[in-house]
Coordinates of C-alpha atoms in Angstrom, one line a residue:
M1 CA -47.4 -53.2 29.0
D2 CA -45.0 -52.2 26.2
S3 CA -47.0 -50.0 23.9
E4 CA -45.2 -51.5 20.9
F5 CA -47.4 -54.6 20.9
S6 CA -50.9 -55.7 21.8
E7 CA -51.5 -58.9 23.7
R8 CA -53.9 -61.2 22.0
S9 CA -55.2 -64.7 22.1
W10 CA -56.4 -67.6 20.0
Q11 CA -57.7 -71.1 20.6
S12 CA -55.9 -74.3 19.6
P13 CA -57.9 -77.0 17.7
D14 CA -58.1 -78.9 21.0
G15 CA -59.4 -76.0 23.0
L16 CA -56.4 -74.4 24.7
E17 CA -56.3 -70.6 25.2
L18 CA -53.0 -69.5 23.6
Y19 CA -51.3 -66.1 23.7
F20 CA -49.5 -64.0 21.1
R21 CA -48.0 -60.6 20.7
E22 CA -49.0 -58.5 17.7
Y23 CA -46.7 -55.6 16.5
A24 CA -49.0 -53.7 14.2
G25 CA -46.7 -52.3 11.5
D26 CA -48.2 -49.5 9.3
D27 CA -47.9 -50.8 5.8
T28 CA -50.6 -53.2 4.8
G29 CA -48.9 -53.8 1.5
K30 CA -45.9 -55.5 3.3
T31 CA -45.9 -59.3 3.9
P32 CA -46.6 -60.1 7.6
V33 CA -43.9 -61.8 9.7
V34 CA -44.3 -64.6 12.1
C35 CA -41.6 -65.3 14.7
L36 CA -41.4 -68.8 16.2
H37 CA -39.4 -69.5 19.3
G38 CA -37.4 -72.5 20.4
L39 CA -38.2 -75.5 22.6
T40 CA -38.2 -73.9 26.0
R41 CA -38.6 -70.3 25.0
N42 CA -41.4 -67.9 24.3
S43 CA -42.4 -64.7 22.5
R44 CA -40.0 -62.5 24.7
D45 CA -37.1 -63.9 22.7
F46 CA -38.2 -61.6 19.9
E47 CA -38.6 -58.4 22.0
G48 CA -35.6 -56.9 20.3
L49 CA -36.2 -58.1 16.7
A50 CA -40.0 -57.8 16.4
P51 CA -40.3 -54.1 17.0
H52 CA -37.3 -53.5 14.7
I53 CA -39.2 -55.3 11.9
A54 CA -42.6 -53.6 12.7
R55 CA -40.8 -50.2 12.4
Q56 CA -40.2 -51.2 8.7
G57 CA -44.0 -51.5 8.2
H58 CA -44.5 -55.2 8.6
R59 CA -47.2 -56.6 10.9
V60 CA -45.4 -59.1 13.2
I61 CA -47.1 -62.0 15.0
V62 CA -45.2 -63.6 17.9
P63 CA -46.9 -66.6 19.6
D64 CA -46.2 -68.4 22.8
M65 CA -46.6 -72.0 21.7
R66 CA -48.7 -74.3 24.0
G67 CA -47.0 -74.8 27.4
R68 CA -44.9 -71.7 27.2
G69 CA -45.1 -68.2 28.5
Q70 CA -48.7 -67.0 28.8
S71 CA -50.2 -69.8 26.7
A72 CA -52.1 -72.6 28.4
Y73 CA -50.4 -75.8 29.5
A74 CA -51.7 -79.0 27.8
D75 CA -53.4 -81.7 29.9
D76 CA -51.7 -84.3 27.7
S77 CA -48.0 -84.0 27.5
A78 CA -48.0 -86.1 24.3
T79 CA -49.4 -83.0 22.5
Y80 CA -46.1 -81.2 23.1
A81 CA -44.9 -82.2 19.6
V82 CA -44.2 -80.3 16.4
P83 CA -47.3 -81.5 14.4
N84 CA -49.5 -80.1 17.2
Y85 CA -47.6 -76.8 17.3
I86 CA -48.1 -76.5 13.6
A87 CA -51.8 -77.2 13.9
D88 CA -52.0 -74.5 16.6
L89 CA -50.2 -72.0 14.3
M90 CA -52.5 -72.8 11.4
A91 CA -55.4 -71.9 13.7
L92 CA -53.8 -68.6 14.5
L93 CA -53.1 -67.8 10.9
A94 CA -56.7 -68.6 10.0
Q95 CA -58.0 -66.4 12.8
E96 CA -55.8 -63.5 11.7
G97 CA -56.5 -63.9 8.0
I98 CA -52.8 -64.5 7.1
E99 CA -52.5 -66.4 3.9
R100 CA -48.8 -65.8 3.3
Y101 CA -46.0 -64.7 5.6
I102 CA -42.3 -64.5 6.3
S103 CA -41.3 -67.1 8.9
I104 CA -38.5 -66.4 11.4
G105 CA -37.8 -69.7 13.3
T106 CA -35.3 -70.3 16.0
S107 CA -34.5 -74.0 16.6
M108 CA -37.9 -75.7 17.1
G109 CA -39.4 -72.7 15.2
G110 CA -37.1 -73.5 12.3
L111 CA -38.2 -77.2 12.3
M112 CA -41.9 -76.0 12.2
T113 CA -41.0 -73.7 9.3
M114 CA -39.4 -76.5 7.3
L115 CA -42.3 -78.8 7.8
I116 CA -44.9 -76.1 6.9
A117 CA -42.8 -75.5 3.7
Q118 CA -43.1 -79.2 2.9
F119 CA -46.9 -79.4 3.1
A120 CA -48.0 -75.8 2.4
P121 CA -45.2 -74.1 0.5
Q122 CA -47.6 -71.4 -0.7
K123 CA -47.9 -70.0 2.8
I124 CA -44.3 -69.1 3.2
A125 CA -43.0 -66.0 1.3
G126 CA -39.5 -66.2 2.7
A127 CA -37.8 -67.5 5.9
V128 CA -35.0 -67.1 8.4
I129 CA -33.9 -70.4 9.9
N130 CA -31.9 -69.8 13.1
D131 CA -29.4 -72.5 14.2
I132 CA -31.3 -75.6 13.1
G133 CA -31.2 -77.8 10.0
P134 CA -32.7 -80.9 8.5
V135 CA -30.1 -82.9 10.4
V136 CA -29.8 -82.2 14.2
D137 CA -26.4 -83.0 15.8
P138 CA -27.0 -85.7 18.4
T139 CA -24.5 -84.0 20.8
G140 CA -26.9 -81.0 20.9
I141 CA -29.9 -83.2 21.7
D142 CA -28.0 -84.9 24.5
K143 CA -27.0 -81.5 25.9
I144 CA -30.7 -80.4 25.8
K145 CA -31.7 -83.5 27.7
T146 CA -29.3 -82.5 30.6
Y147 CA -31.4 -79.5 31.5
L148 CA -34.9 -79.8 29.8
G149 CA -37.7 -80.2 32.4
K150 CA -35.4 -80.1 35.4
G151 CA -37.2 -77.1 37.0
G152 CA -35.6 -75.2 39.8
S153 CA -36.3 -71.7 41.1
F154 CA -34.2 -68.7 42.2
P155 CA -34.5 -65.9 44.7
T156 CA -33.2 -63.1 42.5
W157 CA -32.7 -62.3 38.8
M158 CA -28.9 -62.4 39.5
H159 CA -29.2 -65.9 40.8
A160 CA -31.2 -66.9 37.8
A161 CA -28.7 -65.4 35.4
R162 CA -25.8 -67.1 37.1
S163 CA -27.6 -70.5 36.8
L164 CA -28.1 -69.9 33.1
E165 CA -24.5 -69.0 32.7
E166 CA -23.5 -72.3 34.4
V167 CA -25.5 -74.3 32.0
H168 CA -25.1 -72.3 28.8
G169 CA -21.8 -70.5 29.3
E170 CA -19.9 -72.4 26.7
S171 CA -22.6 -71.5 24.1
H172 CA -22.3 -67.8 24.7
P173 CA -18.7 -67.1 25.8
G174 CA -19.0 -63.4 25.0
F175 CA -22.0 -62.8 27.2
D176 CA -21.6 -60.4 30.2
T177 CA -23.8 -60.2 33.3
N178 CA -26.3 -58.0 31.6
D179 CA -26.7 -60.4 28.7
W180 CA -27.3 -63.3 31.1
I181 CA -29.9 -61.2 33.0
T182 CA -31.6 -60.4 29.7
M183 CA -31.7 -64.1 28.9
A184 CA -33.1 -64.9 32.3
K185 CA -35.9 -62.3 31.9
R186 CA -36.7 -63.7 28.5
S187 CA -36.8 -67.4 29.5
M188 CA -38.0 -67.2 33.1
T189 CA -40.9 -65.6 35.0
L190 CA -41.6 -64.2 38.5
C191 CA -43.9 -66.7 40.2
N192 CA -46.7 -65.9 42.8
N193 CA -44.5 -67.1 45.6
G194 CA -41.9 -64.5 44.7
R195 CA -39.4 -67.0 43.2
I196 CA -38.1 -66.9 39.7
A197 CA -38.7 -70.0 37.6
F198 CA -38.5 -71.2 34.0
D199 CA -41.5 -70.0 31.9
Y200 CA -42.6 -73.4 30.4
D201 CA -44.4 -76.6 31.4
M202 CA -41.8 -79.1 32.6
K203 CA -43.8 -81.8 31.0
I204 CA -42.5 -80.6 27.6
A205 CA -39.5 -82.9 28.4
E206 CA -41.6 -86.1 28.4
P207 CA -42.2 -86.6 24.7
F208 CA -38.7 -85.1 23.9
N209 CA -37.0 -87.6 26.2
E210 CA -39.0 -90.6 25.1
A211 CA -37.9 -90.7 21.5
D212 CA -35.5 -88.8 19.3
E213 CA -38.2 -89.2 16.6
N214 CA -40.5 -86.9 18.6
A215 CA -37.6 -84.5 19.2
V216 CA -36.8 -84.1 15.5
P217 CA -39.2 -85.0 12.8
P218 CA -37.9 -87.7 10.4
D219 CA -36.8 -86.3 7.0
L220 CA -36.7 -82.5 6.8
W221 CA -34.8 -82.2 3.6
P222 CA -37.9 -82.0 1.3
G223 CA -39.2 -79.1 3.5
F224 CA -35.8 -77.4 3.4
E225 CA -35.7 -77.8 -0.4
A226 CA -39.1 -76.2 -0.7
L227 CA -37.7 -73.2 1.3
A228 CA -34.6 -73.1 -1.0
K229 CA -36.8 -71.7 -3.8
K230 CA -37.7 -68.7 -1.7
P231 CA -35.8 -65.8 -0.1
L232 CA -33.9 -67.6 2.6
L233 CA -31.5 -66.6 5.4
L234 CA -29.5 -69.3 7.3
V235 CA -28.1 -68.3 10.6
R236 CA -25.7 -70.5 12.5
G237 CA -23.9 -70.1 15.8
G238 CA -20.2 -70.6 15.0
I239 CA -19.8 -73.0 18.0
S240 CA -23.3 -74.5 17.8
A241 CA -23.8 -78.1 19.0
I242 CA -27.2 -78.3 17.2
L243 CA -26.4 -77.2 13.6
S244 CA -23.1 -78.6 12.5
A245 CA -20.8 -76.9 10.0
D246 CA -21.3 -80.0 7.7
T247 CA -25.1 -79.7 7.8
L248 CA -24.9 -76.0 7.1
A249 CA -22.6 -76.7 4.1
E250 CA -25.1 -79.2 2.7
M251 CA -27.9 -76.7 3.3
Q252 CA -25.9 -74.1 1.3
K253 CA -25.4 -76.6 -1.5
R254 CA -29.1 -77.3 -1.7
A255 CA -30.1 -73.7 -1.4
P256 CA -27.4 -71.9 -3.4
D257 CA -29.3 -68.6 -3.4
A258 CA -29.7 -68.4 0.4
D259 CA -27.9 -65.8 2.4
T260 CA -25.8 -67.1 5.3
V261 CA -24.6 -65.5 8.5
V262 CA -22.4 -67.4 11.0
V263 CA -22.1 -65.7 14.4
P264 CA -18.6 -66.6 15.5
Q265 CA -18.9 -66.5 19.4
A266 CA -22.3 -68.0 19.6
G267 CA -23.5 -71.6 20.2
H268 CA -27.2 -72.6 20.2
A269 CA -28.7 -70.2 19.4
P270 CA -27.8 -66.7 18.2
T271 CA -30.2 -64.1 19.7
L272 CA -31.0 -62.5 16.3
D273 CA -30.1 -59.2 18.0
E274 CA -26.5 -59.4 16.6
P275 CA -25.8 -56.5 14.1
E276 CA -24.7 -58.7 11.3
V277 CA -27.9 -60.8 11.7
R278 CA -30.1 -57.7 11.8
S279 CA -28.8 -56.4 8.5
A280 CA -29.2 -59.8 6.9
V281 CA -32.8 -60.0 8.1
D282 CA -33.4 -56.5 6.8
A283 CA -32.1 -57.5 3.4
L284 CA -34.4 -60.6 3.4
L285 CA -37.4 -58.5 4.3
A286 CA -36.6 -56.0 1.5
S287 CA -36.3 -58.8 -1.0
V288 CA -39.8 -60.2 -0.1
G289 CA -41.4 -56.7 0.3

């Protein structure tokens, strides 16, 4: 185990055993940070960013949401929906005694952050919203539906990486083989049978495919506007099919004080390991303290 974090667990309101990584940080005066992954991803997406933040003194909590990574899979696929993920997160925050935190949300994690800001704005001290907005481009939703829940397994990490490149190559034109292998190791796992497979419950696709309403909560502008009053960093992939340039422009209009970073050769979603994103995250952390 990487000594930079401890592996912990909490229980969801409906009794699932869920997993999170905790990076301790050494300054109790600093606001804790919670990193929230995207739809098919897990806590490993933040294995670059989380220790970087912890080294600045912040305690960092990185959960695997239900049905991902080392968290339990739900019996009822209908519970794979943002309101349930938020209820799970609230249980984690309560267990850990976190009243107020900085939220770093990629894609689905950004949707969660906007909704939490709408009903519990006092909890969020500042936020990074990565490649998602109150309006989600339907092109991007259609693209997700082409691969979500399709399964498949691979004999080697190289095969896994090549498969990811086939599906996501246009989103990351600058990636080399090592980048694709890194992505594979973050999003897939070595199974008991020796094959490599995606590290999430394929049933996540069921509620997502049944209705766009489940995929994207209805009106997120009020939540976004609640965030606009706080330290806020907006990150967009310059060629994103999920967050359009028009939606980003509207977000900037409604949050004139927000910092914005557009990562030119990235689609959905930037990794947050890009140097320009890192320095913008550092600036946000410093402004919250």
